[in-house]
């Protein structure tokens, strides 16, 4: 998880705050930007993976909002997945950096600003262009805050509470941290894939007369998930367990990483290694000298494309 906070001038870039989750090889990222009206701002919330699936984008840019903007004005778009607290801190950060539209830091201003974010994220909270008052040079924040104050004056605290409650309810962080309930999809997946540790008796019964083979993932299974993929080390205790396991069952590590890389982490010659998503499979070596024994290579369809020593491989 990386966080980058950049502050730039008003020449068209706007301030940017970026929250990324990903690895060196493919990035899943969430990005939140506070941009200006020169067409450089934008908001994108993406979750992607190496296989190009599961990508979703939450873009909260509103055409009406753009019409609000005079040459010097700013618009704000936010990742709707941000929690309430993150949104408030984003706006406070932004105001500190620009020294514009700074409202004394108190609860009321925080709520006002948070609601401003909600307004930017939800086009339905904007009035239509026809209803808009003429725009004087100044910040879009100011415009939103003005509207907000009007709304507050008209509708009072009930509306504020409703918006804040609604933002809290839609905040994934809030939902995750306080609501342990699982979605229907998640619970049905878990029912279909129960933990083996809770099913040992059933597994023992089902495996009578059969051979058990262990297939283990590496990242996040044998090693913790860490920021730098090159430092995803396996603990000695885990190595000892894997070694013991391999005494009882044929044991394979299946990974998207290249086989050599996984081997360099695990360093157990007695295991099977299926690297590069199964395109490169090697069985246990017979002994130390046998480590590169061609016979232990079980499946390596890409080998015919190797050119000399330069190999194309997954990281
Ligand atoms: O197929 P897998 O063995 O499950 O490999 C999936 C990816 O694992 C690695 O990335 C993941 O672990 C990293 C280290 O903890 C972490 O920084 C990253 O965010 C995780 O996605 C590996 O670097 C990737 O190449 C694999 O595709």
Tab-separated table of N, CA and C in Angstrom, residues 198-295:
chain	number	residue	atom	x	y	z
A	198	UNK	N	-10.977	-27.012	9.342
A	198	UNK	CA	-12.213	-27.357	10.040
A	198	UNK	C	-12.825	-28.642	9.509
A	199	UNK	N	-12.199	-29.232	8.520
A	199	UNK	CA	-12.808	-30.399	7.864
A	199	UNK	C	-11.868	-31.604	7.910
A	200	UNK	N	-10.945	-31.596	8.849
A	200	UNK	CA	-9.914	-32.642	8.830
A	200	UNK	C	-10.505	-34.044	8.855
A	201	UNK	N	-11.538	-34.218	9.677
A	201	UNK	CA	-12.128	-35.553	9.788
A	201	UNK	C	-12.727	-35.997	8.457
A	202	UNK	N	-13.480	-35.091	7.850
A	202	UNK	CA	-14.092	-35.423	6.557
A	202	UNK	C	-13.022	-35.695	5.505
A	203	UNK	N	-11.942	-34.908	5.546
A	203	UNK	CA	-10.874	-35.107	4.554
A	203	UNK	C	-10.232	-36.479	4.759
A	204	UNK	N	-9.979	-36.803	6.025
A	204	UNK	CA	-9.366	-38.101	6.325
A	204	UNK	C	-10.264	-39.232	5.815
A	205	UNK	N	-11.547	-39.109	6.101
A	205	UNK	CA	-12.473	-40.156	5.647
A	205	UNK	C	-12.521	-40.251	4.133
A	206	UNK	N	-12.580	-39.089	3.492
A	206	UNK	CA	-12.717	-39.074	2.026
A	206	UNK	C	-11.445	-39.563	1.340
A	207	UNK	N	-10.314	-39.465	2.026
A	207	UNK	CA	-9.058	-39.803	1.352
A	207	UNK	C	-8.626	-41.256	1.564
A	208	UNK	N	-9.438	-41.993	2.260
A	208	UNK	CA	-9.047	-43.392	2.509
A	208	UNK	C	-8.833	-44.113	1.191
A	209	UNK	N	-7.679	-44.783	1.081
A	209	UNK	CA	-7.360	-45.520	-0.157
A	209	UNK	C	-6.907	-44.610	-1.285
A	210	UNK	N	-6.784	-43.336	-1.023
A	210	UNK	CA	-6.345	-42.411	-2.076
A	210	UNK	C	-5.059	-41.714	-1.633
A	211	UNK	N	-4.393	-41.102	-2.590
A	211	UNK	CA	-3.198	-40.345	-2.229
A	211	UNK	C	-3.533	-38.852	-2.129
A	212	UNK	N	-3.121	-38.273	-1.057
A	212	UNK	CA	-3.326	-36.823	-0.912
A	212	UNK	C	-2.135	-36.098	-1.522
A	213	UNK	N	-2.426	-35.096	-2.306
A	213	UNK	CA	-1.374	-34.245	-2.870
A	213	UNK	C	-1.663	-32.820	-2.407
A	214	UNK	N	-0.623	-32.129	-1.968
A	214	UNK	CA	-0.817	-30.766	-1.464
A	214	UNK	C	-0.409	-29.756	-2.534
A	215	UNK	N	-1.300	-28.855	-2.849
A	215	UNK	CA	-0.985	-27.745	-3.751
A	215	UNK	C	-1.070	-26.460	-2.935
A	216	UNK	N	0.019	-25.756	-2.862
A	216	UNK	CA	0.053	-24.541	-2.043
A	216	UNK	C	0.367	-23.318	-2.899
A	217	UNK	N	-0.301	-22.240	-2.601
A	217	UNK	CA	0.041	-20.954	-3.212
A	217	UNK	C	1.236	-20.406	-2.428
A	218	UNK	N	1.966	-19.471	-3.029
A	218	UNK	CA	3.074	-18.895	-2.276
A	218	UNK	C	2.673	-17.574	-1.610
A	219	UNK	N	2.462	-16.541	-2.432
A	219	UNK	CA	2.212	-15.203	-1.864
A	219	UNK	C	0.909	-15.174	-1.085
A	220	UNK	N	1.005	-14.762	0.144
A	220	UNK	CA	-0.192	-14.666	0.975
A	220	UNK	C	-0.584	-15.987	1.598
A	221	UNK	N	0.109	-17.059	1.240
A	221	UNK	CA	-0.191	-18.368	1.836
A	221	UNK	C	1.025	-18.825	2.637
A	222	UNK	N	2.125	-19.003	1.943
A	222	UNK	CA	3.354	-19.392	2.653
A	222	UNK	C	4.124	-18.166	3.128
A	223	UNK	N	3.884	-17.062	2.480
A	223	UNK	CA	4.559	-15.815	2.890
A	223	UNK	C	3.499	-14.767	3.161
A	224	UNK	N	3.836	-13.779	3.970
A	224	UNK	CA	2.872	-12.684	4.167
A	224	UNK	C	2.852	-11.791	2.926
A	225	UNK	N	1.779	-11.091	2.742
A	225	UNK	CA	1.738	-10.094	1.672
A	225	UNK	C	2.495	-8.857	2.159
A	226	UNK	N	3.478	-8.467	1.387
A	226	UNK	CA	4.272	-7.286	1.751
A	226	UNK	C	4.310	-6.335	0.558
A	227	UNK	N	4.756	-5.131	0.828
A	227	UNK	CA	4.703	-4.119	-0.235
A	227	UNK	C	5.655	-4.452	-1.384
A	228	UNK	N	6.854	-4.892	-1.046
A	228	UNK	CA	7.848	-5.161	-2.088
A	228	UNK	C	7.845	-6.658	-2.405
A	229	UNK	N	7.409	-7.041	-3.596
A	229	UNK	CA	7.324	-8.469	-3.934
A	229	UNK	C	8.653	-9.206	-3.808
A	230	UNK	N	9.758	-8.463	-3.926
A	230	UNK	CA	11.060	-9.120	-3.789
A	230	UNK	C	11.415	-9.416	-2.339
A	231	UNK	N	10.595	-8.947	-1.436
A	231	UNK	CA	10.882	-9.188	-0.015
A	231	UNK	C	9.780	-10.015	0.651
A	232	UNK	N	9.098	-10.800	-0.171
A	232	UNK	CA	8.022	-11.641	0.377
A	232	UNK	C	8.636	-12.932	0.931
A	233	UNK	N	9.376	-12.791	1.993
A	233	UNK	CA	10.109	-13.942	2.526
A	233	UNK	C	9.210	-14.870	3.319
A	234	UNK	N	9.583	-16.128	3.268
A	234	UNK	CA	8.877	-17.158	4.016
A	234	UNK	C	9.596	-17.329	5.361
A	235	UNK	N	8.849	-17.556	6.404
A	235	UNK	CA	9.514	-17.708	7.706
A	235	UNK	C	10.157	-19.098	7.810
A	236	UNK	N	11.105	-19.221	8.709
A	236	UNK	CA	11.749	-20.533	8.917
A	236	UNK	C	10.731	-21.551	9.418
A	237	UNK	N	9.817	-21.083	10.274
A	237	UNK	CA	8.808	-22.012	10.807
A	237	UNK	C	7.943	-22.554	9.666
A	238	UNK	N	7.593	-21.685	8.741
A	238	UNK	CA	6.773	-22.131	7.614
A	238	UNK	C	7.564	-23.091	6.726
A	239	UNK	N	8.852	-22.806	6.567
A	239	UNK	CA	9.696	-23.696	5.755
A	239	UNK	C	9.762	-25.087	6.402
A	240	UNK	N	9.914	-25.101	7.709
A	240	UNK	CA	9.971	-26.383	8.426
A	240	UNK	C	8.668	-27.155	8.230
A	241	UNK	N	7.554	-26.445	8.303
A	241	UNK	CA	6.254	-27.101	8.126
A	241	UNK	C	6.125	-27.667	6.712
A	242	UNK	N	6.534	-26.864	5.732
A	242	UNK	CA	6.435	-27.335	4.336
A	242	UNK	C	7.326	-28.561	4.123
A	243	UNK	N	8.487	-28.547	4.763
A	243	UNK	CA	9.398	-29.690	4.632
A	243	UNK	C	8.760	-30.948	5.211
A	244	UNK	N	8.150	-30.783	6.395
A	244	UNK	CA	7.483	-31.941	7.034
A	244	UNK	C	6.336	-32.443	6.176
A	245	UNK	N	5.583	-31.501	5.655
A	245	UNK	CA	4.429	-31.855	4.828
A	245	UNK	C	4.874	-32.711	3.635
A	246	UNK	N	5.996	-32.281	3.026
A	246	UNK	CA	6.487	-32.977	1.833
A	246	UNK	C	6.947	-34.394	2.158
A	247	UNK	N	7.208	-34.661	3.429
A	247	UNK	CA	7.585	-36.040	3.802
A	247	UNK	C	6.382	-36.964	3.701
A	248	UNK	N	5.224	-36.417	3.930
A	248	UNK	CA	4.006	-37.245	3.952
A	248	UNK	C	3.240	-37.239	2.631
A	249	UNK	N	3.250	-36.097	1.968
A	249	UNK	CA	2.463	-35.977	0.732
A	249	UNK	C	3.307	-35.319	-0.350
A	250	UNK	N	3.093	-35.732	-1.611
A	250	UNK	CA	3.691	-34.919	-2.677
A	250	UNK	C	3.180	-33.487	-2.508
A	251	UNK	N	4.098	-32.534	-2.497
A	251	UNK	CA	3.710	-31.152	-2.198
A	251	UNK	C	4.204	-30.222	-3.295
A	252	UNK	N	3.290	-29.441	-3.813
A	252	UNK	CA	3.641	-28.541	-4.922
A	252	UNK	C	3.299	-27.109	-4.553
A	253	UNK	N	4.126	-26.198	-5.037
A	253	UNK	CA	3.811	-24.773	-4.881
A	253	UNK	C	3.440	-24.248	-6.267
A	254	UNK	N	2.268	-23.687	-6.339
A	254	UNK	CA	1.763	-23.197	-7.622
A	254	UNK	C	1.707	-21.676	-7.539
A	255	UNK	N	2.366	-21.021	-8.478
A	255	UNK	CA	2.451	-19.567	-8.371
A	255	UNK	C	2.395	-18.885	-9.737
A	256	UNK	N	2.003	-17.624	-9.688
A	256	UNK	CA	2.085	-16.799	-10.894
A	256	UNK	C	3.506	-16.323	-11.103
A	257	UNK	N	4.306	-16.396	-10.082
A	257	UNK	CA	5.707	-15.969	-10.197
A	257	UNK	C	6.497	-16.975	-11.017
A	258	UNK	N	7.663	-16.573	-11.471
A	258	UNK	CA	8.488	-17.541	-12.201
A	258	UNK	C	9.012	-18.569	-11.186
A	259	UNK	N	9.247	-19.761	-11.699
A	259	UNK	CA	9.603	-20.873	-10.813
A	259	UNK	C	10.882	-20.593	-10.028
A	260	UNK	N	11.891	-20.024	-10.712
A	260	UNK	CA	13.169	-19.755	-10.043
A	260	UNK	C	12.976	-18.832	-8.835
A	261	UNK	N	12.095	-17.862	-9.042
A	261	UNK	CA	11.895	-16.879	-7.972
A	261	UNK	C	11.253	-17.556	-6.756
A	262	UNK	N	10.245	-18.381	-7.034
A	262	UNK	CA	9.585	-19.060	-5.910
A	262	UNK	C	10.601	-19.983	-5.226
A	263	UNK	N	11.382	-20.664	-6.044
A	263	UNK	CA	12.369	-21.575	-5.446
A	263	UNK	C	13.354	-20.794	-4.566
A	264	UNK	N	13.725	-19.592	-5.032
A	264	UNK	CA	14.702	-18.829	-4.245
A	264	UNK	C	14.135	-18.439	-2.883
A	265	UNK	N	12.828	-18.308	-2.807
A	265	UNK	CA	12.215	-18.016	-1.502
A	265	UNK	C	12.087	-19.281	-0.650
A	266	UNK	N	11.656	-20.367	-1.268
A	266	UNK	CA	11.293	-21.563	-0.496
A	266	UNK	C	12.521	-22.437	-0.191
A	267	UNK	N	13.338	-22.645	-1.191
A	267	UNK	CA	14.586	-23.411	-1.033
A	267	UNK	C	14.394	-24.799	-0.452
A	268	UNK	N	13.360	-25.465	-0.911
A	268	UNK	CA	13.180	-26.866	-0.514
A	268	UNK	C	13.197	-27.708	-1.777
A	269	UNK	N	14.259	-28.487	-1.934
A	269	UNK	CA	14.427	-29.254	-3.172
A	269	UNK	C	13.390	-30.374	-3.291
A	270	UNK	N	12.805	-30.757	-2.163
A	270	UNK	CA	11.880	-31.898	-2.192
A	270	UNK	C	10.473	-31.559	-2.676
A	271	UNK	N	10.226	-30.317	-3.022
A	271	UNK	CA	8.879	-29.927	-3.459
A	271	UNK	C	8.773	-29.891	-4.986
A	272	UNK	N	7.547	-29.888	-5.464
A	272	UNK	CA	7.250	-29.571	-6.864
A	272	UNK	C	7.051	-28.055	-6.934
A	273	UNK	N	7.462	-27.486	-8.051
A	273	UNK	CA	7.245	-26.047	-8.240
A	273	UNK	C	6.558	-25.841	-9.581
A	274	UNK	N	5.407	-25.216	-9.553
A	274	UNK	CA	4.722	-24.862	-10.799
A	274	UNK	C	4.741	-23.339	-10.887
A	275	UNK	N	5.657	-22.830	-11.686
A	275	UNK	CA	5.804	-21.372	-11.797
A	275	UNK	C	5.117	-20.850	-13.041
A	276	UNK	N	5.152	-19.528	-13.183
A	276	UNK	CA	4.568	-18.860	-14.355
A	276	UNK	C	3.172	-19.378	-14.650
A	277	UNK	N	2.366	-19.413	-13.635
A	277	UNK	CA	0.963	-19.858	-13.743
A	277	UNK	C	0.853	-21.273	-14.293
A	278	UNK	N	1.818	-22.104	-13.991
A	278	UNK	CA	1.748	-23.513	-14.404
A	278	UNK	C	2.408	-23.788	-15.745
A	279	UNK	N	3.041	-22.790	-16.341
A	279	UNK	CA	3.712	-23.001	-17.644
A	279	UNK	C	5.094	-23.603	-17.463
A	280	UNK	N	5.529	-23.723	-16.238
A	280	UNK	CA	6.904	-24.172	-15.996
A	280	UNK	C	6.895	-25.005	-14.703
A	281	UNK	N	6.844	-26.328	-14.904
A	281	UNK	CA	6.684	-27.199	-13.727
A	281	UNK	C	7.905	-28.111	-13.574
A	282	UNK	N	8.359	-28.171	-12.375
A	282	UNK	CA	9.532	-29.004	-12.103
A	282	UNK	C	9.259	-29.824	-10.850
A	283	UNK	N	9.692	-31.081	-10.889
A	283	UNK	CA	9.507	-31.956	-9.744
A	283	UNK	C	10.690	-31.881	-8.804
A	284	UNK	N	10.626	-32.648	-7.712
A	284	UNK	CA	11.719	-32.621	-6.730
A	284	UNK	C	13.033	-33.104	-7.338
A	285	UNK	N	14.130	-32.529	-6.874
A	285	UNK	CA	15.436	-33.012	-7.320
A	285	UNK	C	15.772	-34.241	-6.505
A	286	UNK	N	16.594	-35.079	-7.113
A	286	UNK	CA	16.991	-36.311	-6.405
A	286	UNK	C	18.033	-36.013	-5.329
A	287	UNK	N	18.806	-35.009	-5.560
A	287	UNK	CA	19.848	-34.644	-4.598
A	287	UNK	C	20.386	-33.285	-4.992
A	288	UNK	N	21.337	-32.761	-4.201
A	288	UNK	CA	21.849	-31.419	-4.461
A	288	UNK	C	22.391	-31.257	-5.876
A	289	UNK	N	23.086	-32.322	-6.382
A	289	UNK	CA	23.688	-32.188	-7.708
A	289	UNK	C	22.635	-32.275	-8.809
A	290	UNK	N	21.489	-32.737	-8.393
A	290	UNK	CA	20.422	-33.036	-9.347
A	290	UNK	C	19.489	-31.843	-9.558
A	291	UNK	N	19.866	-30.720	-8.964
A	291	UNK	CA	18.944	-29.586	-8.917
A	291	UNK	C	18.434	-29.162	-10.299
A	292	UNK	N	19.326	-29.229	-11.289
A	292	UNK	CA	18.899	-28.806	-12.618
A	292	UNK	C	18.709	-29.986	-13.562
A	293	UNK	N	18.479	-31.120	-12.983
A	293	UNK	CA	18.290	-32.327	-13.771
A	293	UNK	C	17.118	-32.145	-14.744
A	294	UNK	N	17.406	-32.354	-16.042
A	294	UNK	CA	16.351	-32.153	-17.045
A	294	UNK	C	15.164	-33.065	-16.775
A	295	UNK	N	15.434	-34.230	-16.176
A	295	UNK	CA	14.330	-35.168	-15.947
A	295	UNK	C	13.342	-34.674	-14.903
